[in-house]
Short mmCIF file of C-alpha atoms in Angstrom, two decimals:
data_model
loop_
_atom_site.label_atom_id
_atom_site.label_comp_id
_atom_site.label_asym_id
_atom_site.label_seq_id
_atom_site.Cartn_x
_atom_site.Cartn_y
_atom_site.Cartn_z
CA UNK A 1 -44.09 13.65 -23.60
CA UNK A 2 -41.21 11.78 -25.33
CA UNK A 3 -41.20 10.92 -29.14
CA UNK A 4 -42.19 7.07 -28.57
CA UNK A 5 -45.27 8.25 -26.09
CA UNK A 6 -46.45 10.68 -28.71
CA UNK A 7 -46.11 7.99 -31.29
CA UNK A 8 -48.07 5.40 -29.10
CA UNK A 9 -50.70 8.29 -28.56
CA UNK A 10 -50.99 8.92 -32.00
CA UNK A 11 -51.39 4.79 -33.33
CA UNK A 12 -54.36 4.71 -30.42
CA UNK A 13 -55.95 7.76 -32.11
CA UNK A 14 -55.46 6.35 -35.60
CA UNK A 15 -56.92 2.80 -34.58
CA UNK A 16 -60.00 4.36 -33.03
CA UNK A 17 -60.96 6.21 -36.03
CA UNK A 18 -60.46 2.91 -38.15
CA UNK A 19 -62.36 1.36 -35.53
CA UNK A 20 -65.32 3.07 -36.19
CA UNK A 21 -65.20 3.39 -40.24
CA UNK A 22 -64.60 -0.35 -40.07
CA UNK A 23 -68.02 -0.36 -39.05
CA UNK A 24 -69.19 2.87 -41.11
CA UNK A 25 -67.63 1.05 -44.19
CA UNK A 26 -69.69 -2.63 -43.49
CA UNK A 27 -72.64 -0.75 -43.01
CA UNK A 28 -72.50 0.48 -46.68
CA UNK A 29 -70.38 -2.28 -47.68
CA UNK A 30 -72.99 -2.64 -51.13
CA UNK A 31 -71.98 0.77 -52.08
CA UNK A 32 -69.99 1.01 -54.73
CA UNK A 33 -66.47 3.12 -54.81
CA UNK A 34 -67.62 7.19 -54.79
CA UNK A 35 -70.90 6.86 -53.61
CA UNK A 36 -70.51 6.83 -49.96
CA UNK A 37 -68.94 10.26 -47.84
CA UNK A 38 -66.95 8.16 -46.03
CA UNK A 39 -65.80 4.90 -45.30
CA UNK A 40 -62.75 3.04 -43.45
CA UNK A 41 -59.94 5.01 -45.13
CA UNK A 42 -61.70 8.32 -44.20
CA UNK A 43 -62.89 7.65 -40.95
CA UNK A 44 -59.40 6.28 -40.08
CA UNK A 45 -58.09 9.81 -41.32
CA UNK A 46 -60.26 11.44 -38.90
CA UNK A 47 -59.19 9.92 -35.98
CA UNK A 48 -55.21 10.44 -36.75
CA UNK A 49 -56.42 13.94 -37.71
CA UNK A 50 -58.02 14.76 -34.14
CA UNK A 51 -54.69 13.28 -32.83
CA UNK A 52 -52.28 15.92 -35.00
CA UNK A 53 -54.39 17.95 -34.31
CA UNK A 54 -53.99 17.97 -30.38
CA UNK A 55 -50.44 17.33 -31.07
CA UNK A 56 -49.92 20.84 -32.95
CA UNK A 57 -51.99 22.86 -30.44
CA UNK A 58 -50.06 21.43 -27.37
CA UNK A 59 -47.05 22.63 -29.50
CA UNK A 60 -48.92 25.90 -30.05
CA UNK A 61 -49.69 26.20 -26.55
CA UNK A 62 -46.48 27.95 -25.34
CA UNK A 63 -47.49 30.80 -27.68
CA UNK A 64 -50.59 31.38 -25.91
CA UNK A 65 -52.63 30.08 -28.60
CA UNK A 66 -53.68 26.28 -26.91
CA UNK A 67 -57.12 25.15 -27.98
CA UNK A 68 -57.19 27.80 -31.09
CA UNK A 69 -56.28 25.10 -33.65
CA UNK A 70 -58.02 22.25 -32.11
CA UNK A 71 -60.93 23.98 -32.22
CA UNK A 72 -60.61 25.47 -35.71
CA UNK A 73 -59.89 21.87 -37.04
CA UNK A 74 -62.66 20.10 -35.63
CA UNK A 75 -65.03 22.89 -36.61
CA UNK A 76 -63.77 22.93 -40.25
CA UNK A 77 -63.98 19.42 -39.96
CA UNK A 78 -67.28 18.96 -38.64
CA UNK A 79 -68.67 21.46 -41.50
CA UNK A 80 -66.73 19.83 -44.52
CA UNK A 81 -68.02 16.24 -43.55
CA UNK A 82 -71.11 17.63 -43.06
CA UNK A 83 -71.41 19.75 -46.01
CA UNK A 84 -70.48 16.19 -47.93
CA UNK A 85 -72.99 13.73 -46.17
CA UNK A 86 -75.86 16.89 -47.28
CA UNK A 87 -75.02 16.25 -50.61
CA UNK A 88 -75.42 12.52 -50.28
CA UNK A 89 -78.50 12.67 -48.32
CA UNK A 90 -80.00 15.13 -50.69
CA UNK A 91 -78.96 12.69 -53.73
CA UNK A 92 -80.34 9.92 -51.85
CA UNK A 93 -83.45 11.35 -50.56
CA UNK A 94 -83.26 10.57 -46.98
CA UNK A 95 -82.29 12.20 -43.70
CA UNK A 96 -79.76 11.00 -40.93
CA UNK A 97 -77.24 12.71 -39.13
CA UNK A 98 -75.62 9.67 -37.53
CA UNK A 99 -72.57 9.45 -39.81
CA UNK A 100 -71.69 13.51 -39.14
CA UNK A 101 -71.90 12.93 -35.11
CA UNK A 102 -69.82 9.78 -35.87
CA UNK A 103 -67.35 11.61 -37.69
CA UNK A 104 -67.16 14.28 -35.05
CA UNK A 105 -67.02 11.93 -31.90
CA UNK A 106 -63.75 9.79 -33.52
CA UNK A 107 -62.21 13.37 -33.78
CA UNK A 108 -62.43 14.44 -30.42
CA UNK A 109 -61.14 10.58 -29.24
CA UNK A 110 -58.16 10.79 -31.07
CA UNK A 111 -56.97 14.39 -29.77
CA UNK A 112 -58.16 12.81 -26.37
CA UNK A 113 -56.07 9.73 -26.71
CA UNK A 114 -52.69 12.56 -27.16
CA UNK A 115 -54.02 14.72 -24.50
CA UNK A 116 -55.80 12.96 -22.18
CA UNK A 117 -55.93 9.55 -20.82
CA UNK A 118 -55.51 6.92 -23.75
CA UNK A 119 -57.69 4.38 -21.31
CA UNK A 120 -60.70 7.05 -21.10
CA UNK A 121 -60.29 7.20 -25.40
CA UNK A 122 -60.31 3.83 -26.16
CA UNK A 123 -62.83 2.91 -23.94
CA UNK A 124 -64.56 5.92 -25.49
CA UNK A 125 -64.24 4.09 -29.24
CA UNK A 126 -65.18 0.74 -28.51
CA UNK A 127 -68.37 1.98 -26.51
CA UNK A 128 -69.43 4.68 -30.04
CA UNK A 129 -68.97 1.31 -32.63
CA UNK A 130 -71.32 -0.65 -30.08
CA UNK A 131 -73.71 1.88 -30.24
CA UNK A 132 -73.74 2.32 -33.85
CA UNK A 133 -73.62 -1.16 -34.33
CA UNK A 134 -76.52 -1.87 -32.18
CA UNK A 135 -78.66 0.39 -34.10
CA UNK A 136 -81.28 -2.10 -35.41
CA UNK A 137 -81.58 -3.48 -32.14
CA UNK A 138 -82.07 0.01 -30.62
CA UNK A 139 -84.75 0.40 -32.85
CA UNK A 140 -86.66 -2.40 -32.08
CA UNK A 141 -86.61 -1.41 -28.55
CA UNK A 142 -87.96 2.11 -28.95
CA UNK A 143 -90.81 0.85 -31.36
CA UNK A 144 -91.93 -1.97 -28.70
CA UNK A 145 -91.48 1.05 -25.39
CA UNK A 146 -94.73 1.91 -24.56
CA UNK A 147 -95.22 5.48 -23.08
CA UNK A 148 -96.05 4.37 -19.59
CA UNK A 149 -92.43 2.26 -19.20
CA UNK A 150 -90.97 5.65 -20.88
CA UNK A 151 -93.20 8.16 -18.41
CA UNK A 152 -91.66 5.97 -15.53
CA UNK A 153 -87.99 6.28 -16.77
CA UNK A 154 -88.15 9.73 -16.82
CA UNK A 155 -89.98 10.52 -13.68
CA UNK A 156 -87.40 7.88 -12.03
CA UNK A 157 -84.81 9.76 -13.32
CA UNK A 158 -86.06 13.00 -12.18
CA UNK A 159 -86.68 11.41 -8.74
CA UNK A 160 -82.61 9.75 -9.14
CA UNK A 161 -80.80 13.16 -10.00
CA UNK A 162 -82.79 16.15 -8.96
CA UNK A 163 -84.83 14.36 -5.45
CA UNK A 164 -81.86 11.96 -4.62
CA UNK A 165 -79.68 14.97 -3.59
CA UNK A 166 -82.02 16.44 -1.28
CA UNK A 167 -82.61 13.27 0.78
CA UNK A 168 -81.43 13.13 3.87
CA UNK A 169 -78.40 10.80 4.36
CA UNK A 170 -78.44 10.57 7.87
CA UNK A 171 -80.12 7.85 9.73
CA UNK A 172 -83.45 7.72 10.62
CA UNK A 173 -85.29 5.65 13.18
CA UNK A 174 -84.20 3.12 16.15
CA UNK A 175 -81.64 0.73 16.52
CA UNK A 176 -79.34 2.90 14.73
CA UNK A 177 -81.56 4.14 11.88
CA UNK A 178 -81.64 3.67 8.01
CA UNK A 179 -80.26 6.01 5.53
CA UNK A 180 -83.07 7.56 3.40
CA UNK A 181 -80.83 8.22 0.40
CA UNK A 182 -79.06 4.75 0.97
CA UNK A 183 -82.20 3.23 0.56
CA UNK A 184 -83.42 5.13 -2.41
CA UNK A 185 -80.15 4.44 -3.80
CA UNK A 186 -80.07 0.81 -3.25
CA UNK A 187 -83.67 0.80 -4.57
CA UNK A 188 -82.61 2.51 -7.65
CA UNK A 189 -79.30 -0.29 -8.40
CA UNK A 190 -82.03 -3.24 -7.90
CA UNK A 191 -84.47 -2.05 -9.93
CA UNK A 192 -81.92 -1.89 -12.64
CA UNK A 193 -80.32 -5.03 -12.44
CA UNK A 194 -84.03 -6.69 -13.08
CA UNK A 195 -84.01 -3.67 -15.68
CA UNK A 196 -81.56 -5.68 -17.61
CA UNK A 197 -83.30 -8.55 -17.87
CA UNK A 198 -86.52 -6.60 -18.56
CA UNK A 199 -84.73 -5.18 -21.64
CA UNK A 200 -83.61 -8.60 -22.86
CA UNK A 201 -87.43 -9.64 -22.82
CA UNK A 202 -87.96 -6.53 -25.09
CA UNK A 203 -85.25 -7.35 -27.51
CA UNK A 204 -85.38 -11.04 -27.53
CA UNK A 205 -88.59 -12.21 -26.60
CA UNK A 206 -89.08 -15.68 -24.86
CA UNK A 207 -89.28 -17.87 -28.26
CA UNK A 208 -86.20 -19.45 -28.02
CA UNK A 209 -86.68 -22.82 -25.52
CA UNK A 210 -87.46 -23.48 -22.34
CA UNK A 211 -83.66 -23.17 -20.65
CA UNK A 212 -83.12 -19.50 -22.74
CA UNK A 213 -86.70 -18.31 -21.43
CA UNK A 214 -85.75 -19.44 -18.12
CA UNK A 215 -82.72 -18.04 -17.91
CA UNK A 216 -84.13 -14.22 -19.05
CA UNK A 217 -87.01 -14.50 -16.91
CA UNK A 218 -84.20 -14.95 -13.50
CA UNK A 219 -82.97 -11.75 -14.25
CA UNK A 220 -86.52 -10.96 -13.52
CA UNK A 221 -87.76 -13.00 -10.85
CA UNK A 222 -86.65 -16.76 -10.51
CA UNK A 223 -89.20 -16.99 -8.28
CA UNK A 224 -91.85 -15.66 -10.59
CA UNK A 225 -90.47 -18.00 -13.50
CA UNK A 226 -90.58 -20.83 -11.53
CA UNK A 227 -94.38 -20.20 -10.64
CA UNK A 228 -94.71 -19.87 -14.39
CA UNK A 229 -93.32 -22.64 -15.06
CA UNK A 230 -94.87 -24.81 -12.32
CA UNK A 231 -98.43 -23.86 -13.90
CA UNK A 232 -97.52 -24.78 -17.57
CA UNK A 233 -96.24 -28.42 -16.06
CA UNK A 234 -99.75 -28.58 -14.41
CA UNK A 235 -101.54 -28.42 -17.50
CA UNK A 236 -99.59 -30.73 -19.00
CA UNK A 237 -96.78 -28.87 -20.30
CA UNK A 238 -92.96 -31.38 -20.48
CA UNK A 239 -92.26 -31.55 -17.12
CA UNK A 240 -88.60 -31.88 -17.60
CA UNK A 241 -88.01 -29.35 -19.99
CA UNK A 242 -90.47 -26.75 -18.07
CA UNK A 243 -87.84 -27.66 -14.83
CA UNK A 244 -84.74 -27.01 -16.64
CA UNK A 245 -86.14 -23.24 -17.70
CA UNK A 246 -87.32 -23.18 -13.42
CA UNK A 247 -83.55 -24.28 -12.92
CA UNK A 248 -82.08 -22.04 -14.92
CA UNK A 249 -84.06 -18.99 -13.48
CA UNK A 250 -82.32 -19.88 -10.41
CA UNK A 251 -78.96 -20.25 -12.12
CA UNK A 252 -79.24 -16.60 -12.99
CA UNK A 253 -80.33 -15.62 -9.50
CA UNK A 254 -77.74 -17.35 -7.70
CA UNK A 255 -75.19 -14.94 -10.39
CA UNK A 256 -76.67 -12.07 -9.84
CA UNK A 257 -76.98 -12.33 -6.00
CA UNK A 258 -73.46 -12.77 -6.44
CA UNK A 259 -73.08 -9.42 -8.58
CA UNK A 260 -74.89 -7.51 -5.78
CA UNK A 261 -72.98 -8.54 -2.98
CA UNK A 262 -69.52 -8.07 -5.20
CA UNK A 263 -70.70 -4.69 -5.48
CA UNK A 264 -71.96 -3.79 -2.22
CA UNK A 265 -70.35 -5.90 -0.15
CA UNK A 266 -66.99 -7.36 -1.62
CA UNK A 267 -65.31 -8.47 0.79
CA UNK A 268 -68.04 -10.99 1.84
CA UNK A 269 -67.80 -12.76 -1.86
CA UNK A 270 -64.88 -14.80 -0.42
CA UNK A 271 -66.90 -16.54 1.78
CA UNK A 272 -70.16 -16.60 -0.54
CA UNK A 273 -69.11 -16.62 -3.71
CA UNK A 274 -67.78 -19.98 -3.81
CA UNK A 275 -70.94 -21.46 -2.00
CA UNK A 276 -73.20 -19.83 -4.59
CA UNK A 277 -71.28 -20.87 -7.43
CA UNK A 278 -71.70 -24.67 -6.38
CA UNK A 279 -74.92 -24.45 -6.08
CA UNK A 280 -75.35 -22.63 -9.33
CA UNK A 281 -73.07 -25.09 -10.98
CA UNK A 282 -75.04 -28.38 -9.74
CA UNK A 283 -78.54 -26.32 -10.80
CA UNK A 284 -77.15 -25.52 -14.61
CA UNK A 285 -75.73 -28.87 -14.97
CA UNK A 286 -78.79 -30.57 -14.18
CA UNK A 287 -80.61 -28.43 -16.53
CA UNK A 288 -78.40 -28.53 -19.51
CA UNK A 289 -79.51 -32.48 -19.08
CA UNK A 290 -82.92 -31.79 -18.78
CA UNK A 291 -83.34 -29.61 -21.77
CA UNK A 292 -80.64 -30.92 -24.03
CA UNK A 293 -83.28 -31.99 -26.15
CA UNK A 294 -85.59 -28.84 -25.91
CA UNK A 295 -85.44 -27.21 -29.52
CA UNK A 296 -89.36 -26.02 -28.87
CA UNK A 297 -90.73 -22.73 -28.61
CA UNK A 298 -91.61 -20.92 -24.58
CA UNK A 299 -95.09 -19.17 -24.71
CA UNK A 300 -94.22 -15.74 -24.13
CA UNK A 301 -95.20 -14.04 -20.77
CA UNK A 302 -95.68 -10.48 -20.08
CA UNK A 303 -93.02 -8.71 -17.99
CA UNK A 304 -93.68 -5.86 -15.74
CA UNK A 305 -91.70 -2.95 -16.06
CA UNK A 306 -89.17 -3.01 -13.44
CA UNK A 307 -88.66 1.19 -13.48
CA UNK A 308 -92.46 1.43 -12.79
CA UNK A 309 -92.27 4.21 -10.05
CA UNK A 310 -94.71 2.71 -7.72
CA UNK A 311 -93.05 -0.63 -8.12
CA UNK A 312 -89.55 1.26 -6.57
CA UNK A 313 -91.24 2.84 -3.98
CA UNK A 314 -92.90 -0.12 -2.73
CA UNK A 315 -89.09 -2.21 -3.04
CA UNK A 316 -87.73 1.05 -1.13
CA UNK A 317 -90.62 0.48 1.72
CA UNK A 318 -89.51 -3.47 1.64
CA UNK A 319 -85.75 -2.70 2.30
CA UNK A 320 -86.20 0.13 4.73
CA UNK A 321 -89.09 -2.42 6.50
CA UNK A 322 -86.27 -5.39 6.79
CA UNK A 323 -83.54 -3.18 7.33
CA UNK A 324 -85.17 -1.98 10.67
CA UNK A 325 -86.13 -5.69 11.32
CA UNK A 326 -82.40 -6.97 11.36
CA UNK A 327 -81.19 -4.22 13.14
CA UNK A 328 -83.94 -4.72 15.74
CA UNK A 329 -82.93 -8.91 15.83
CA UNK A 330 -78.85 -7.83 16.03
CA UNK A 331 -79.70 -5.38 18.93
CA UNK A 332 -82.60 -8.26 20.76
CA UNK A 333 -80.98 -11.73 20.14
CA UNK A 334 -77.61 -10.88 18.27
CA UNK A 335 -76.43 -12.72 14.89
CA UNK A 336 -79.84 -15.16 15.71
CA UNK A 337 -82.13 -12.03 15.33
CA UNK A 338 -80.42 -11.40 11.95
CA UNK A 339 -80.53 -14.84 10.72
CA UNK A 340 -83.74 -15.05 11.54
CA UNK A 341 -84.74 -11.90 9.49
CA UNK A 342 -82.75 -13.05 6.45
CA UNK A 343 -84.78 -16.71 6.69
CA UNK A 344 -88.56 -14.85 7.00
CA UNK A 345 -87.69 -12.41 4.59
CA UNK A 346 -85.68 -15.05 1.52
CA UNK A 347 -89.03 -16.89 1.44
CA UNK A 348 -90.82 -14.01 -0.18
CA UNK A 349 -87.57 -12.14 -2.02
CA UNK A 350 -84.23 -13.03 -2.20
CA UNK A 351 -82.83 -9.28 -3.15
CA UNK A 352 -83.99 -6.89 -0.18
CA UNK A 353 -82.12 -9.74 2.79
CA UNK A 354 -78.91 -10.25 0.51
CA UNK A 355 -78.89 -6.57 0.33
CA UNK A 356 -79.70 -5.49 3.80
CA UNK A 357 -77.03 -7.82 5.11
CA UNK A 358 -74.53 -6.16 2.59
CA UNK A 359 -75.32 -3.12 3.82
CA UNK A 360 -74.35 -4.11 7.73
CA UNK A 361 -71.38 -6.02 6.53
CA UNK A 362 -68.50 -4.45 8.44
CA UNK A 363 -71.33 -1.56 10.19
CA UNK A 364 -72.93 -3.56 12.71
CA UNK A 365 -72.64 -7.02 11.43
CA UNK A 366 -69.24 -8.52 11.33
CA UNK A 367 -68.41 -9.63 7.29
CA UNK A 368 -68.83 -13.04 8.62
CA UNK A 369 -72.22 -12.70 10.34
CA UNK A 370 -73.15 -10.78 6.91
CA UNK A 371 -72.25 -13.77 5.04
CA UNK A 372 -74.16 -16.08 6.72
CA UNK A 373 -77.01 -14.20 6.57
CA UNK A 374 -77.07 -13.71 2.62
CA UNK A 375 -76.19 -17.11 2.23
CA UNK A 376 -79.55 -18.21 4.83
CA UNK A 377 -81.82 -15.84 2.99
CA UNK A 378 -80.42 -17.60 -0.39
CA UNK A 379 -81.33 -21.00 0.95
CA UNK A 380 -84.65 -20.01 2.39
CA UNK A 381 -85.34 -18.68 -0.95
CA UNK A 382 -84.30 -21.51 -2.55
CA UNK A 383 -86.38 -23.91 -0.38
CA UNK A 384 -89.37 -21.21 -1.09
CA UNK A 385 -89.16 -22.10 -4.88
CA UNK A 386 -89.03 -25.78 -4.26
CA UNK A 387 -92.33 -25.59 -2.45
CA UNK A 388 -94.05 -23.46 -5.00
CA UNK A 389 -92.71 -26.26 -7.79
CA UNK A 390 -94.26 -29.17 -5.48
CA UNK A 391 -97.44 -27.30 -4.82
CA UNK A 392 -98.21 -25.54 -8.41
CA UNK A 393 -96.72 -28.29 -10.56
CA UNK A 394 -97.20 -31.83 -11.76
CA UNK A 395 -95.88 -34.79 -9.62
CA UNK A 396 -92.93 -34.99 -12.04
CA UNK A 397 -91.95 -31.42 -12.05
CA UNK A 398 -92.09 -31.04 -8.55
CA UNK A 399 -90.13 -34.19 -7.69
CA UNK A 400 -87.41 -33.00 -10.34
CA UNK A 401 -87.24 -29.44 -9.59
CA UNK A 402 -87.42 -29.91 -5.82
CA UNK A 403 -84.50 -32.80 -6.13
CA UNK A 404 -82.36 -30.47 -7.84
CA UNK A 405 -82.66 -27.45 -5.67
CA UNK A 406 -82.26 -30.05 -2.81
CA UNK A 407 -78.61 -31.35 -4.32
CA UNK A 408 -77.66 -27.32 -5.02
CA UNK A 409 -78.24 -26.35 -1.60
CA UNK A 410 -76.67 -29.29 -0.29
CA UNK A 411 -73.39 -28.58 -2.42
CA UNK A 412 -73.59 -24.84 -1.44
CA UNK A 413 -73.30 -25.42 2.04
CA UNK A 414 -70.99 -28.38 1.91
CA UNK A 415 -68.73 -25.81 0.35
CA UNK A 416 -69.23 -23.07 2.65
CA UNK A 417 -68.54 -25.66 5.69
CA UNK A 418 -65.35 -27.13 3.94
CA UNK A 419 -63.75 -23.57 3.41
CA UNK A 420 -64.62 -22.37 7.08
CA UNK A 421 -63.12 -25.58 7.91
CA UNK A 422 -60.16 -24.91 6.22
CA UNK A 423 -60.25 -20.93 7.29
#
């Protein structure tokens, strides 16, 4: 390591500890000068100190003596700090060890960031400040967790790390089989996508407008929103600004269909990517004008927990269930049989088709053939919510939302002919 490297190492060590008093320091920003342990000045200290300190034992490490100093310093460290904050606590009359692991953690960055990989150590700093600046909003959370959403994490996480391992991988079944564990698996990712949108609900409730409540309730179910919505419309809810939350939903669907096939099936985003980001674009315009004047409240709805066990199981039974289908309609009637499949199967979800075909993209299906499939199962969808919205809503609310999904899917697949026109 050359002077100007070890330098470098060293400034990334130092600006992760100041990182994190930065925060430390605004936190008890009303203290006055000798009352806190530590603040920005200290906690920048600590994180050039865990750098040294890596420094000197890599120099000490030709002597046979590597990790003896690091390991002295951080344990001196860790009981000096600590030794202070028990005074301050004790003066104070509270308890916390937050600001002890946070002095700790900064350490063991900054000897990372001269050892290790600097990437892995910043990364490392920016991710402890969010979490200790997110603490209010942490709390929150685990006061509104009940203990049946927190029964289902763990047993899902039991079922993810110690079952997942012993499922088989191989395929099961005709027409070239399913993969057990792929299905779990895939299970598993889509029930924590809609997890993030259940934990949104939790943190930020529905209270703020139609077009915010509609867009938290697609990560969800835009379908389920839309219903919602459709109903408040009938009894006389504003039709407009009850379609722009319905739009919205949809908005955050098209995105986050467009998340799952970047991740499971990337190189089909090329060719639906674009196609869904018309669409999506022609939906949010339409309801930014809809509910530019929507500074009301959204009656809150309940959400469902998304990690319920039960609920995975049965998704797990859905995919595996269409996943058979559209390898039986490849093997019967070709890329028909598949399209087919995706169409049935959008009109009730949108997730398991877009996934299924991601999963065949390249094994079995050819990446275009995949493509088209997502994109029919996004359209069926689409035309699925449109119905719901003229059936279950007022005149105006169906005529709106219906027009708009109309114009979205006619500017998706304008853009999907153009660029295989151009291709």
């Amino acid at each position: 390591m050359t002077d100007l490297e070890l330098a470098q190492r060293l400034g990334i060590a130092i600006a992760i500890g100041a990182l994190v008093g930065a925060e430390r320091h605004w936190r008890d920003r009303d203290e006055s000068d000798g009352q806190r342990t530590a603040g920005l000045r200290t906690f920048t200290l600590i994180g050039g100190l865990g750098g040294l300190s890596a420094a000197l034992d890599q120099a000490l490490g030709a002597q046979g003596l590597r990790g003896l100093l690091l390991a002295a310093m951080f344990l001196g460290l860790s009981a000096v700090f600590g030794l202070f904050q028990y005074r301050e606590q004790v003066a104070e009359g509270r308890f916390s060890v937050t600001s002890v692991a946070a002095a700790m953690v900064p350490f063991a960055l900054g000897a990372l960031a001269v050892i290790g990989d600097l990437r892995i150590a910043g990364a490392g700093g920016v991710i402890l400040v969010c979490i200790l600046a997110a603490r209010e909003g942490l709390h929150r959370f685990v006061e509104a967790l009940t203990f049946a959403e927190l029964r289902a994490a763990i047993v899902l996480l039991a079922m993810t790390f110690v079952i997942l391992p012993l499922v088989p991988n191989d395929p099961i079944g005709p027409f070239g089989g399913v993969s057990p564990a792929r299905i779990w698996t895939l299970a598993i990712l889509l029930a924590a996508i809609s997890f993030v949108g259940y934990v949104a609900v939790k943190l930020l409730g529905e209270r703020h407008g139609e077009l915010v409540a509609g867009a938290v309730g697609g990560l969800l179910s835009s379908t389920a929103a839309t219903i919602t919505n459709a109903r408040h419309a009938a009894e006389g809810g504003d039709a407009p600004r009850l379609a722009a939350g319905a739009l919205a939903a949809g908005v955050v669907s098209y995105v986050r269909t467009g998340l799952i096939i970047a991740t499971l099936a990337p190189a089909a985003l090329p060719l639906v990517g674009p196609a869904l980001g018309a669409g999506a674009l022609v939906a949010a315009g339409a309801a930014l004008i809809l509910a530019r004047r929507d500074t009301g409240d959204h009656a809150e709805a309940a959400a469902t927990n998304p990690f319920d066990l039960w609920r995975v199981i049965q998704l797990a039974v859905l995919l595996s269930a269409i996943a058979f289908a559209t390898r039986a309609g490849a093997a019967w009637f070709g890329d028909a049989g598949v399209f087919a499949v995706s169409a049935l199967s959008g009109l009730a979800d949108v997730d398991a088709p877009v996934i299924t075909a991601a999963g065949l993209a390249g094994h079995g299906l050819t990446v275009e053939a995949a493509a088209r499939a997502m994109l029919i199962a996004v359209a069926a969808n689409t035309l699925a919510k449109a119905a719901y919205g003229l059936a279950l809503g007022s005149g105006r609310f169906g005529a709106i939302f219906a027009g708009v999904s109309g114009l979205a899917l006619a500017a998706g697949a304008a853009t999907f002919i153009a660029l295989a026109m151009l291709g």
